[in-house]
Amino acid sequence: DDLNDGYFEFEQPILTKKRSIATAPSVNDDGGNKEGVSKKKNKRRKNSSEDDIDNKILVASPELQAQYLSKIYRKALLGIGATASDETAIDDLTDFEPDNFVSLPSFEFSKDGYAPYIREVVSSMKVLKKWTGRYKQGESRKDGKVRDGGSPMVIIICISARRCVEVLKEIATLKIRVAKLFAKHMSLDDQKRMLSEDCPPIAVGTPARLLKLAEEERALLLDRTEVVVLDMKQNVKNFNVCTLPETSVDLAKFIFKTVRPKMEQRKKELRFGMF
């Protein structure tokens, strides 16, 4: 079904919290708190609705996934993440196209796990297992610049370091080396060294660390990357990596500065996936 306007609701962070004046709650005939019961029902209804949205977007067509990400992406950049100098460039951006997304109409997300999903989205498992994500020393990229970083075949972007660890366990059955690109596990220097010297075929990370490695350190490159997977797992407050205020801005900046330019340059060689 087509998505309605509510499908794309983006929650903004609460910057201030006003103190409310206490009032006596209404009481029903049984002595219960009507207001409390009503709030609980509304919260359950909202949570159920948000769960449905995230479940639907995984199985949605590439057209609807493009609409979903385009709206959240622009809102994050213009609303709370972009500087004044960026706004003109952002306004000039076209929305994402269906061709920017992996299409898996027969994949059963409710039954199949992360490992089968990775097998589906890459061009070749044989290539994945023998992946060389870095150039030989001194070898140049297509633009003629000498490259110092690494380009994983698959990059998975998660909402938190804890979720990254969960994903690592889920894809362990692939028996493939994975770059752990999130804080509290490896130092930034160790991550840079790993990407530059022996880049693994798969990288799992958080938006903030991926952005830092790509834009500040120039260690994470997307010259050969095939798929950038947005992990849509919700946290306990029903936010995913695209909608959580703390991650949505860094995610949008990473896409704006690193992913999108490579997509435009490499056309259909680099795409988004959602799991």
PDB file of C-alpha atoms in Angstrom:
ATOM      1  CA  ASP A   1       0.000   0.000   0.000  1.00  0.00           C
ATOM      2  CA  ASP A   2       1.063   3.598  -0.539  1.00  0.00           C
ATOM      3  CA  LEU A   3       2.384   5.323   2.532  1.00  0.00           C
ATOM      4  CA  ASN A   4       0.388   8.068   4.194  1.00  0.00           C
ATOM      5  CA  ASP A   5       1.849  11.236   5.685  1.00  0.00           C
ATOM      6  CA  GLY A   6       2.129   9.647   9.111  1.00  0.00           C
ATOM      7  CA  TYR A   7       4.534   7.084   7.751  1.00  0.00           C
ATOM      8  CA  PHE A   8       7.314   9.634   7.600  1.00  0.00           C
ATOM      9  CA  GLU A   9       6.896  11.266  11.008  1.00  0.00           C
ATOM     10  CA  PHE A  10      10.308  12.295  12.368  1.00  0.00           C
ATOM     11  CA  GLU A  11      10.665  12.844  16.073  1.00  0.00           C
ATOM     12  CA  GLN A  12      12.683  15.957  17.016  1.00  0.00           C
ATOM     13  CA  PRO A  13      14.783  15.981  20.195  1.00  0.00           C
ATOM     14  CA  ILE A  14      13.312  17.706  23.236  1.00  0.00           C
ATOM     15  CA  LEU A  15      15.546  20.680  23.891  1.00  0.00           C
ATOM     16  CA  THR A  16      13.679  22.124  26.865  1.00  0.00           C
ATOM     17  CA  LYS A  17      11.270  20.679  29.355  1.00  0.00           C
ATOM     18  CA  LYS A  18       8.671  22.977  30.908  1.00  0.00           C
ATOM     19  CA  ARG A  19       7.413  22.275  34.391  1.00  0.00           C
ATOM     20  CA  SER A  20       3.687  21.611  34.326  1.00  0.00           C
ATOM     21  CA  ILE A  21       1.237  22.590  37.029  1.00  0.00           C
ATOM     22  CA  ALA A  22      -0.087  19.573  38.884  1.00  0.00           C
ATOM     23  CA  THR A  23      -3.820  18.978  38.605  1.00  0.00           C
ATOM     24  CA  ALA A  24      -6.008  16.413  40.244  1.00  0.00           C
ATOM     25  CA  PRO A  25      -6.419  13.403  37.962  1.00  0.00           C
ATOM     26  CA  SER A  26      -9.910  12.299  37.030  1.00  0.00           C
ATOM     27  CA  VAL A  27     -11.093   9.111  38.648  1.00  0.00           C
ATOM     28  CA  ASN A  28     -13.457   6.550  37.180  1.00  0.00           C
ATOM     29  CA  ASP A  29     -16.233   4.750  39.042  1.00  0.00           C
ATOM     30  CA  ASP A  30     -13.887   1.995  40.178  1.00  0.00           C
ATOM     31  CA  GLY A  31     -11.456   4.442  41.744  1.00  0.00           C
ATOM     32  CA  GLY A  32      -8.998   4.112  38.860  1.00  0.00           C
ATOM     33  CA  ASN A  33      -7.063   6.886  37.184  1.00  0.00           C
ATOM     34  CA  LYS A  34      -8.750   7.614  33.856  1.00  0.00           C
ATOM     35  CA  GLU A  35      -5.935   9.826  32.673  1.00  0.00           C
ATOM     36  CA  GLY A  36      -3.287   7.200  33.442  1.00  0.00           C
ATOM     37  CA  VAL A  37      -5.238   4.462  31.694  1.00  0.00           C
ATOM     38  CA  SER A  38      -5.784   6.672  28.660  1.00  0.00           C
ATOM     39  CA  LYS A  39      -2.078   7.551  28.426  1.00  0.00           C
ATOM     40  CA  LYS A  40      -1.068   3.896  28.635  1.00  0.00           C
ATOM     41  CA  LYS A  41      -3.514   2.971  25.881  1.00  0.00           C
ATOM     42  CA  ASN A  42      -2.270   5.801  23.670  1.00  0.00           C
ATOM     43  CA  LYS A  43       1.357   4.805  24.289  1.00  0.00           C
ATOM     44  CA  ARG A  44       0.648   1.178  23.398  1.00  0.00           C
ATOM     45  CA  ARG A  45      -1.192   2.296  20.271  1.00  0.00           C
ATOM     46  CA  LYS A  46       1.708   4.571  19.247  1.00  0.00           C
ATOM     47  CA  ASN A  47       4.326   1.885  19.875  1.00  0.00           C
ATOM     48  CA  SER A  48       2.335  -0.633  17.862  1.00  0.00           C
ATOM     49  CA  SER A  49       2.009   1.843  15.000  1.00  0.00           C
ATOM     50  CA  GLU A  50       5.758   2.584  14.969  1.00  0.00           C
ATOM     51  CA  ASP A  51       6.559  -1.134  15.011  1.00  0.00           C
ATOM     52  CA  ASP A  52       4.304  -1.589  11.986  1.00  0.00           C
ATOM     53  CA  ILE A  53       6.060   1.255  10.158  1.00  0.00           C
ATOM     54  CA  ASP A  54       9.506  -0.250  10.615  1.00  0.00           C
ATOM     55  CA  ASN A  55       8.276  -3.719   9.658  1.00  0.00           C
ATOM     56  CA  LYS A  56       6.614  -2.331   6.544  1.00  0.00           C
ATOM     57  CA  ILE A  57       9.623  -0.347   5.356  1.00  0.00           C
ATOM     58  CA  LEU A  58      11.781  -3.489   5.247  1.00  0.00           C
ATOM     59  CA  VAL A  59       9.426  -5.202   2.809  1.00  0.00           C
ATOM     60  CA  ALA A  60       8.407  -2.008   0.993  1.00  0.00           C
ATOM     61  CA  SER A  61       9.268  -1.400  -2.628  1.00  0.00           C
ATOM     62  CA  PRO A  62      12.459   0.529  -3.486  1.00  0.00           C
ATOM     63  CA  GLU A  63      10.188   3.450  -4.432  1.00  0.00           C
ATOM     64  CA  LEU A  64       8.731   3.684  -0.922  1.00  0.00           C
ATOM     65  CA  GLN A  65      12.096   3.128   0.749  1.00  0.00           C
ATOM     66  CA  ALA A  66      13.468   6.012  -1.321  1.00  0.00           C
ATOM     67  CA  GLN A  67      10.627   8.255  -0.164  1.00  0.00           C
ATOM     68  CA  TYR A  68      11.143   7.229   3.458  1.00  0.00           C
ATOM     69  CA  LEU A  69      14.872   7.924   3.527  1.00  0.00           C
ATOM     70  CA  SER A  70      14.608  11.118   1.454  1.00  0.00           C
ATOM     71  CA  LYS A  71      12.220  12.750   3.910  1.00  0.00           C
ATOM     72  CA  ILE A  72      14.140  11.754   7.033  1.00  0.00           C
ATOM     73  CA  TYR A  73      17.471  12.671   5.414  1.00  0.00           C
ATOM     74  CA  ARG A  74      16.403  16.185   4.467  1.00  0.00           C
ATOM     75  CA  LYS A  75      14.664  16.800   7.769  1.00  0.00           C
ATOM     76  CA  ALA A  76      17.728  15.783   9.762  1.00  0.00           C
ATOM     77  CA  LEU A  77      20.086  17.979   7.748  1.00  0.00           C
ATOM     78  CA  LEU A  78      17.919  21.078   7.520  1.00  0.00           C
ATOM     79  CA  GLY A  79      16.244  20.798  10.897  1.00  0.00           C
ATOM     80  CA  ILE A  80      19.094  20.183  13.322  1.00  0.00           C
ATOM     81  CA  GLY A  81      22.188  19.174  11.435  1.00  0.00           C
ATOM     82  CA  ALA A  82      23.076  21.507   8.604  1.00  0.00           C
ATOM     83  CA  THR A  83      25.052  24.708   8.724  1.00  0.00           C
ATOM     84  CA  ALA A  84      23.814  27.772   6.867  1.00  0.00           C
ATOM     85  CA  SER A  85      26.409  27.245   4.141  1.00  0.00           C
ATOM     86  CA  ASP A  86      25.060  23.742   3.477  1.00  0.00           C
ATOM     87  CA  GLU A  87      21.397  24.691   3.092  1.00  0.00           C
ATOM     88  CA  THR A  88      21.580  25.811  -0.553  1.00  0.00           C
ATOM     89  CA  ALA A  89      23.328  22.580  -1.539  1.00  0.00           C
ATOM     90  CA  ILE A  90      20.769  20.516   0.371  1.00  0.00           C
ATOM     91  CA  ASP A  91      17.850  22.355  -1.228  1.00  0.00           C
ATOM     92  CA  ASP A  92      19.292  21.538  -4.639  1.00  0.00           C
ATOM     93  CA  LEU A  93      19.472  17.817  -3.906  1.00  0.00           C
ATOM     94  CA  THR A  94      17.068  15.529  -5.672  1.00  0.00           C
ATOM     95  CA  ASP A  95      15.359  12.777  -3.692  1.00  0.00           C
ATOM     96  CA  PHE A  96      16.793   9.288  -3.647  1.00  0.00           C
ATOM     97  CA  GLU A  97      15.774   7.082  -6.539  1.00  0.00           C
ATOM     98  CA  PRO A  98      14.498   3.477  -6.421  1.00  0.00           C
ATOM     99  CA  ASP A  99      17.699   2.438  -8.202  1.00  0.00           C
ATOM    100  CA  ASN A 100      19.604   3.554  -5.086  1.00  0.00           C
ATOM    101  CA  PHE A 101      18.068   0.649  -3.121  1.00  0.00           C
ATOM    102  CA  VAL A 102      18.490  -3.105  -3.144  1.00  0.00           C
ATOM    103  CA  SER A 103      15.320  -4.896  -4.187  1.00  0.00           C
ATOM    104  CA  LEU A 104      14.610  -8.261  -2.514  1.00  0.00           C
ATOM    105  CA  PRO A 105      10.923  -9.000  -3.192  1.00  0.00           C
ATOM    106  CA  SER A 106      11.149 -12.685  -2.226  1.00  0.00           C
ATOM    107  CA  PHE A 107      13.278 -12.285   0.919  1.00  0.00           C
ATOM    108  CA  GLU A 108      11.382 -13.113   4.135  1.00  0.00           C
ATOM    109  CA  PHE A 109      12.687 -10.723   6.789  1.00  0.00           C
ATOM    110  CA  SER A 110      10.561 -12.317   9.507  1.00  0.00           C
ATOM    111  CA  LYS A 111      12.152 -15.742   8.925  1.00  0.00           C
ATOM    112  CA  ASP A 112      15.568 -15.208   7.359  1.00  0.00           C
ATOM    113  CA  GLY A 113      18.412 -13.724   9.374  1.00  0.00           C
ATOM    114  CA  TYR A 114      21.211 -11.255   8.786  1.00  0.00           C
ATOM    115  CA  ALA A 115      23.632 -13.779   7.281  1.00  0.00           C
ATOM    116  CA  PRO A 116      21.199 -14.853   4.511  1.00  0.00           C
ATOM    117  CA  TYR A 117      20.454 -11.177   3.880  1.00  0.00           C
ATOM    118  CA  ILE A 118      24.142 -10.401   3.327  1.00  0.00           C
ATOM    119  CA  ARG A 119      24.349 -13.320   0.886  1.00  0.00           C
ATOM    120  CA  GLU A 120      21.450 -11.815  -1.067  1.00  0.00           C
ATOM    121  CA  VAL A 121      22.678  -8.221  -1.310  1.00  0.00           C
ATOM    122  CA  VAL A 122      26.292  -8.783  -2.410  1.00  0.00           C
ATOM    123  CA  SER A 123      27.192  -9.480  -6.022  1.00  0.00           C
ATOM    124  CA  SER A 124      29.169 -12.610  -5.131  1.00  0.00           C
ATOM    125  CA  MET A 125      29.893 -14.510  -1.932  1.00  0.00           C
ATOM    126  CA  LYS A 126      33.084 -15.745  -3.539  1.00  0.00           C
ATOM    127  CA  VAL A 127      34.219 -12.161  -4.014  1.00  0.00           C
ATOM    128  CA  LEU A 128      33.133 -11.275  -0.463  1.00  0.00           C
ATOM    129  CA  LYS A 129      35.250 -14.038   1.049  1.00  0.00           C
ATOM    130  CA  LYS A 130      38.297 -13.002  -0.968  1.00  0.00           C
ATOM    131  CA  TRP A 131      37.642  -9.279  -0.697  1.00  0.00           C
ATOM    132  CA  THR A 132      40.544  -6.873  -0.997  1.00  0.00           C
ATOM    133  CA  GLY A 133      39.238  -3.575   0.250  1.00  0.00           C
ATOM    134  CA  ARG A 134      42.451  -1.636  -0.108  1.00  0.00           C
ATOM    135  CA  TYR A 135      44.809  -0.673  -2.883  1.00  0.00           C
ATOM    136  CA  LYS A 136      48.431  -1.680  -2.947  1.00  0.00           C
ATOM    137  CA  GLN A 137      50.766   0.933  -1.568  1.00  0.00           C
ATOM    138  CA  GLY A 138      51.041   3.857  -3.976  1.00  0.00           C
ATOM    139  CA  GLU A 139      48.215   2.642  -6.221  1.00  0.00           C
ATOM    140  CA  SER A 140      45.889   5.442  -7.302  1.00  0.00           C
ATOM    141  CA  ARG A 141      42.137   5.680  -7.346  1.00  0.00           C
ATOM    142  CA  LYS A 142      40.164   6.490 -10.472  1.00  0.00           C
ATOM    143  CA  ASP A 143      40.490  10.193  -9.685  1.00  0.00           C
ATOM    144  CA  GLY A 144      44.285   9.879  -9.648  1.00  0.00           C
ATOM    145  CA  LYS A 145      44.684  10.421  -5.917  1.00  0.00           C
ATOM    146  CA  VAL A 146      46.703   7.954  -3.880  1.00  0.00           C
ATOM    147  CA  ARG A 147      44.485   6.127  -1.480  1.00  0.00           C
ATOM    148  CA  ASP A 148      45.386   5.479   2.167  1.00  0.00           C
ATOM    149  CA  GLY A 149      42.137   4.002   3.510  1.00  0.00           C
ATOM    150  CA  GLY A 150      39.988   0.941   2.990  1.00  0.00           C
ATOM    151  CA  SER A 151      36.676   0.209   1.301  1.00  0.00           C
ATOM    152  CA  PRO A 152      34.606  -2.673   2.767  1.00  0.00           C
ATOM    153  CA  MET A 153      32.267  -4.472   0.380  1.00  0.00           C
ATOM    154  CA  VAL A 154      29.375  -4.068   2.847  1.00  0.00           C
ATOM    155  CA  ILE A 155      28.889  -1.374   5.506  1.00  0.00           C
ATOM    156  CA  ILE A 156      26.194  -1.902   8.153  1.00  0.00           C
ATOM    157  CA  ILE A 157      25.114   1.206  10.093  1.00  0.00           C
ATOM    158  CA  CYS A 158      23.583   0.599  13.537  1.00  0.00           C
ATOM    159  CA  ILE A 159      21.896   2.739  16.158  1.00  0.00           C
ATOM    160  CA  SER A 160      24.408   1.985  18.941  1.00  0.00           C
ATOM    161  CA  ALA A 161      27.566   0.083  19.861  1.00  0.00           C
ATOM    162  CA  ARG A 162      25.413  -2.473  21.658  1.00  0.00           C
ATOM    163  CA  ARG A 163      23.403  -3.105  18.509  1.00  0.00           C
ATOM    164  CA  CYS A 164      26.668  -3.406  16.551  1.00  0.00           C
ATOM    165  CA  VAL A 165      27.731  -6.232  18.858  1.00  0.00           C
ATOM    166  CA  GLU A 166      24.393  -7.976  18.312  1.00  0.00           C
ATOM    167  CA  VAL A 167      24.829  -7.717  14.533  1.00  0.00           C
ATOM    168  CA  LEU A 168      28.357  -9.120  14.787  1.00  0.00           C
ATOM    169  CA  LYS A 169      26.949 -12.193  16.510  1.00  0.00           C
ATOM    170  CA  GLU A 170      24.205 -12.554  13.896  1.00  0.00           C
ATOM    171  CA  ILE A 171      26.606 -12.509  10.944  1.00  0.00           C
ATOM    172  CA  ALA A 172      29.258 -14.687  12.627  1.00  0.00           C
ATOM    173  CA  THR A 173      27.976 -17.713  10.699  1.00  0.00           C
ATOM    174  CA  LEU A 174      29.378 -16.175   7.506  1.00  0.00           C
ATOM    175  CA  LYS A 175      32.876 -16.771   8.939  1.00  0.00           C
ATOM    176  CA  ILE A 176      34.138 -13.553   7.378  1.00  0.00           C
ATOM    177  CA  ARG A 177      36.299 -10.886   8.989  1.00  0.00           C
ATOM    178  CA  VAL A 178      34.425  -7.786  10.102  1.00  0.00           C
ATOM    179  CA  ALA A 179      35.690  -4.268  10.834  1.00  0.00           C
ATOM    180  CA  LYS A 180      34.290  -3.037  14.161  1.00  0.00           C
ATOM    181  CA  LEU A 181      33.840   0.659  13.517  1.00  0.00           C
ATOM    182  CA  PHE A 182      32.271   1.885  16.730  1.00  0.00           C
ATOM    183  CA  ALA A 183      33.537   3.315  19.997  1.00  0.00           C
ATOM    184  CA  LYS A 184      34.345   1.436  23.224  1.00  0.00           C
ATOM    185  CA  HIS A 185      35.750  -1.550  21.369  1.00  0.00           C
ATOM    186  CA  MET A 186      38.701  -0.414  19.260  1.00  0.00           C
ATOM    187  CA  SER A 187      40.584   2.849  19.334  1.00  0.00           C
ATOM    188  CA  LEU A 188      40.273   5.228  16.411  1.00  0.00           C
ATOM    189  CA  ASP A 189      43.943   4.668  15.519  1.00  0.00           C
ATOM    190  CA  ASP A 190      43.472   0.884  15.475  1.00  0.00           C
ATOM    191  CA  GLN A 191      40.438   1.254  13.228  1.00  0.00           C
ATOM    192  CA  LYS A 192      42.346   3.515  10.835  1.00  0.00           C
ATOM    193  CA  ARG A 193      45.242   1.054  10.733  1.00  0.00           C
ATOM    194  CA  MET A 194      42.935  -1.883  10.065  1.00  0.00           C
ATOM    195  CA  LEU A 195      41.166  -0.113   7.196  1.00  0.00           C
ATOM    196  CA  SER A 196      44.419   1.018   5.619  1.00  0.00           C
ATOM    197  CA  GLU A 197      46.460  -2.154   6.011  1.00  0.00           C
ATOM    198  CA  ASP A 198      43.982  -5.034   5.815  1.00  0.00           C
ATOM    199  CA  CYS A 199      40.433  -3.822   5.228  1.00  0.00           C
ATOM    200  CA  PRO A 200      37.829  -6.526   6.033  1.00  0.00           C
ATOM    201  CA  PRO A 201      35.004  -7.251   3.566  1.00  0.00           C
ATOM    202  CA  ILE A 202      32.283  -6.178   6.026  1.00  0.00           C
ATOM    203  CA  ALA A 203      32.187  -3.193   8.378  1.00  0.00           C
ATOM    204  CA  VAL A 204      29.700  -2.669  11.210  1.00  0.00           C
ATOM    205  CA  GLY A 205      29.587   0.739  12.836  1.00  0.00           C
ATOM    206  CA  THR A 206      27.707   3.700  14.254  1.00  0.00           C
ATOM    207  CA  PRO A 207      27.051   6.923  12.293  1.00  0.00           C
ATOM    208  CA  ALA A 208      29.324   9.110  14.428  1.00  0.00           C
ATOM    209  CA  ARG A 209      32.368   6.862  14.114  1.00  0.00           C
ATOM    210  CA  LEU A 210      31.796   6.164  10.409  1.00  0.00           C
ATOM    211  CA  LEU A 211      31.521   9.903   9.745  1.00  0.00           C
ATOM    212  CA  LYS A 212      34.742  10.571  11.645  1.00  0.00           C
ATOM    213  CA  LEU A 213      36.661   7.817   9.858  1.00  0.00           C
ATOM    214  CA  ALA A 214      35.405   8.929   6.458  1.00  0.00           C
ATOM    215  CA  GLU A 215      35.538  12.713   6.662  1.00  0.00           C
ATOM    216  CA  GLU A 216      38.142  13.589   9.284  1.00  0.00           C
ATOM    217  CA  GLU A 217      40.537  10.663   9.080  1.00  0.00           C
ATOM    218  CA  ARG A 218      40.021   9.762   5.392  1.00  0.00           C
ATOM    219  CA  ALA A 219      40.430   6.115   6.366  1.00  0.00           C
ATOM    220  CA  LEU A 220      36.993   4.818   5.321  1.00  0.00           C
ATOM    221  CA  LEU A 221      36.386   4.998   1.584  1.00  0.00           C
ATOM    222  CA  LEU A 222      33.498   3.815  -0.562  1.00  0.00           C
ATOM    223  CA  ASP A 223      35.419   3.369  -3.808  1.00  0.00           C
ATOM    224  CA  ARG A 224      34.550  -0.330  -3.985  1.00  0.00           C
ATOM    225  CA  THR A 225      31.715  -0.649  -1.475  1.00  0.00           C
ATOM    226  CA  GLU A 226      28.598  -2.303  -2.921  1.00  0.00           C
ATOM    227  CA  VAL A 227      25.968  -1.938  -0.184  1.00  0.00           C
ATOM    228  CA  VAL A 228      25.374   0.438   2.735  1.00  0.00           C
ATOM    229  CA  VAL A 229      22.884  -1.327   5.004  1.00  0.00           C
ATOM    230  CA  LEU A 230      20.708   0.734   7.344  1.00  0.00           C
ATOM    231  CA  ASP A 231      19.995  -1.457  10.353  1.00  0.00           C
ATOM    232  CA  MET A 232      16.395  -0.613  11.250  1.00  0.00           C
ATOM    233  CA  LYS A 233      16.299  -2.357  14.621  1.00  0.00           C
ATOM    234  CA  GLN A 234      14.466  -0.207  17.170  1.00  0.00           C
ATOM    235  CA  ASN A 235      15.750   0.628  20.639  1.00  0.00           C
ATOM    236  CA  VAL A 236      13.594   0.439  23.766  1.00  0.00           C
ATOM    237  CA  LYS A 237      12.068   3.840  22.941  1.00  0.00           C
ATOM    238  CA  ASN A 238      11.083   2.731  19.439  1.00  0.00           C
ATOM    239  CA  PHE A 239      13.696   4.798  17.603  1.00  0.00           C
ATOM    240  CA  ASN A 240      15.815   3.369  14.808  1.00  0.00           C
ATOM    241  CA  VAL A 241      19.112   4.661  13.420  1.00  0.00           C
ATOM    242  CA  CYS A 242      17.217   6.931  11.010  1.00  0.00           C
ATOM    243  CA  THR A 243      14.879   8.506  13.569  1.00  0.00           C
ATOM    244  CA  LEU A 244      16.861   8.691  16.824  1.00  0.00           C
ATOM    245  CA  PRO A 245      17.903  12.360  17.170  1.00  0.00           C
ATOM    246  CA  GLU A 246      21.367  11.401  18.452  1.00  0.00           C
ATOM    247  CA  THR A 247      22.142   9.291  15.369  1.00  0.00           C
ATOM    248  CA  SER A 248      19.974  10.754  12.601  1.00  0.00           C
ATOM    249  CA  VAL A 249      22.108  13.867  12.122  1.00  0.00           C
ATOM    250  CA  ASP A 250      25.425  12.005  11.881  1.00  0.00           C
ATOM    251  CA  LEU A 251      23.779   9.457   9.586  1.00  0.00           C
ATOM    252  CA  ALA A 252      22.470  12.221   7.325  1.00  0.00           C
ATOM    253  CA  LYS A 253      25.871  13.927   7.266  1.00  0.00           C
ATOM    254  CA  PHE A 254      27.615  10.638   6.464  1.00  0.00           C
ATOM    255  CA  ILE A 255      25.210  10.075   3.573  1.00  0.00           C
ATOM    256  CA  PHE A 256      25.468  13.705   2.412  1.00  0.00           C
ATOM    257  CA  LYS A 257      29.270  13.930   2.491  1.00  0.00           C
ATOM    258  CA  THR A 258      30.376  10.356   1.787  1.00  0.00           C
ATOM    259  CA  VAL A 259      27.695   8.018   0.465  1.00  0.00           C
ATOM    260  CA  ARG A 260      25.718  10.220  -1.903  1.00  0.00           C
ATOM    261  CA  PRO A 261      28.700  11.604  -3.853  1.00  0.00           C
ATOM    262  CA  LYS A 262      29.902   8.045  -4.466  1.00  0.00           C
ATOM    263  CA  MET A 263      26.406   6.941  -5.499  1.00  0.00           C
ATOM    264  CA  GLU A 264      26.277   9.695  -8.094  1.00  0.00           C
ATOM    265  CA  GLN A 265      29.749   8.819  -9.307  1.00  0.00           C
ATOM    266  CA  ARG A 266      29.350   5.046  -9.394  1.00  0.00           C
ATOM    267  CA  LYS A 267      25.654   4.923 -10.351  1.00  0.00           C
ATOM    268  CA  LYS A 268      24.191   1.467  -9.626  1.00  0.00           C
ATOM    269  CA  GLU A 269      27.426   0.026  -8.232  1.00  0.00           C
ATOM    270  CA  LEU A 270      26.624   1.380  -4.746  1.00  0.00           C
ATOM    271  CA  ARG A 271      23.192   0.995  -3.172  1.00  0.00           C
ATOM    272  CA  PHE A 272      21.331   1.171   0.128  1.00  0.00           C
ATOM    273  CA  GLY A 273      19.875  -1.841   1.884  1.00  0.00           C
ATOM    274  CA  MET A 274      17.562  -2.012   4.903  1.00  0.00           C
ATOM    275  CA  PHE A 275      17.380  -4.764   7.470  1.00  0.00           C
TER     276      PHE A 275
END
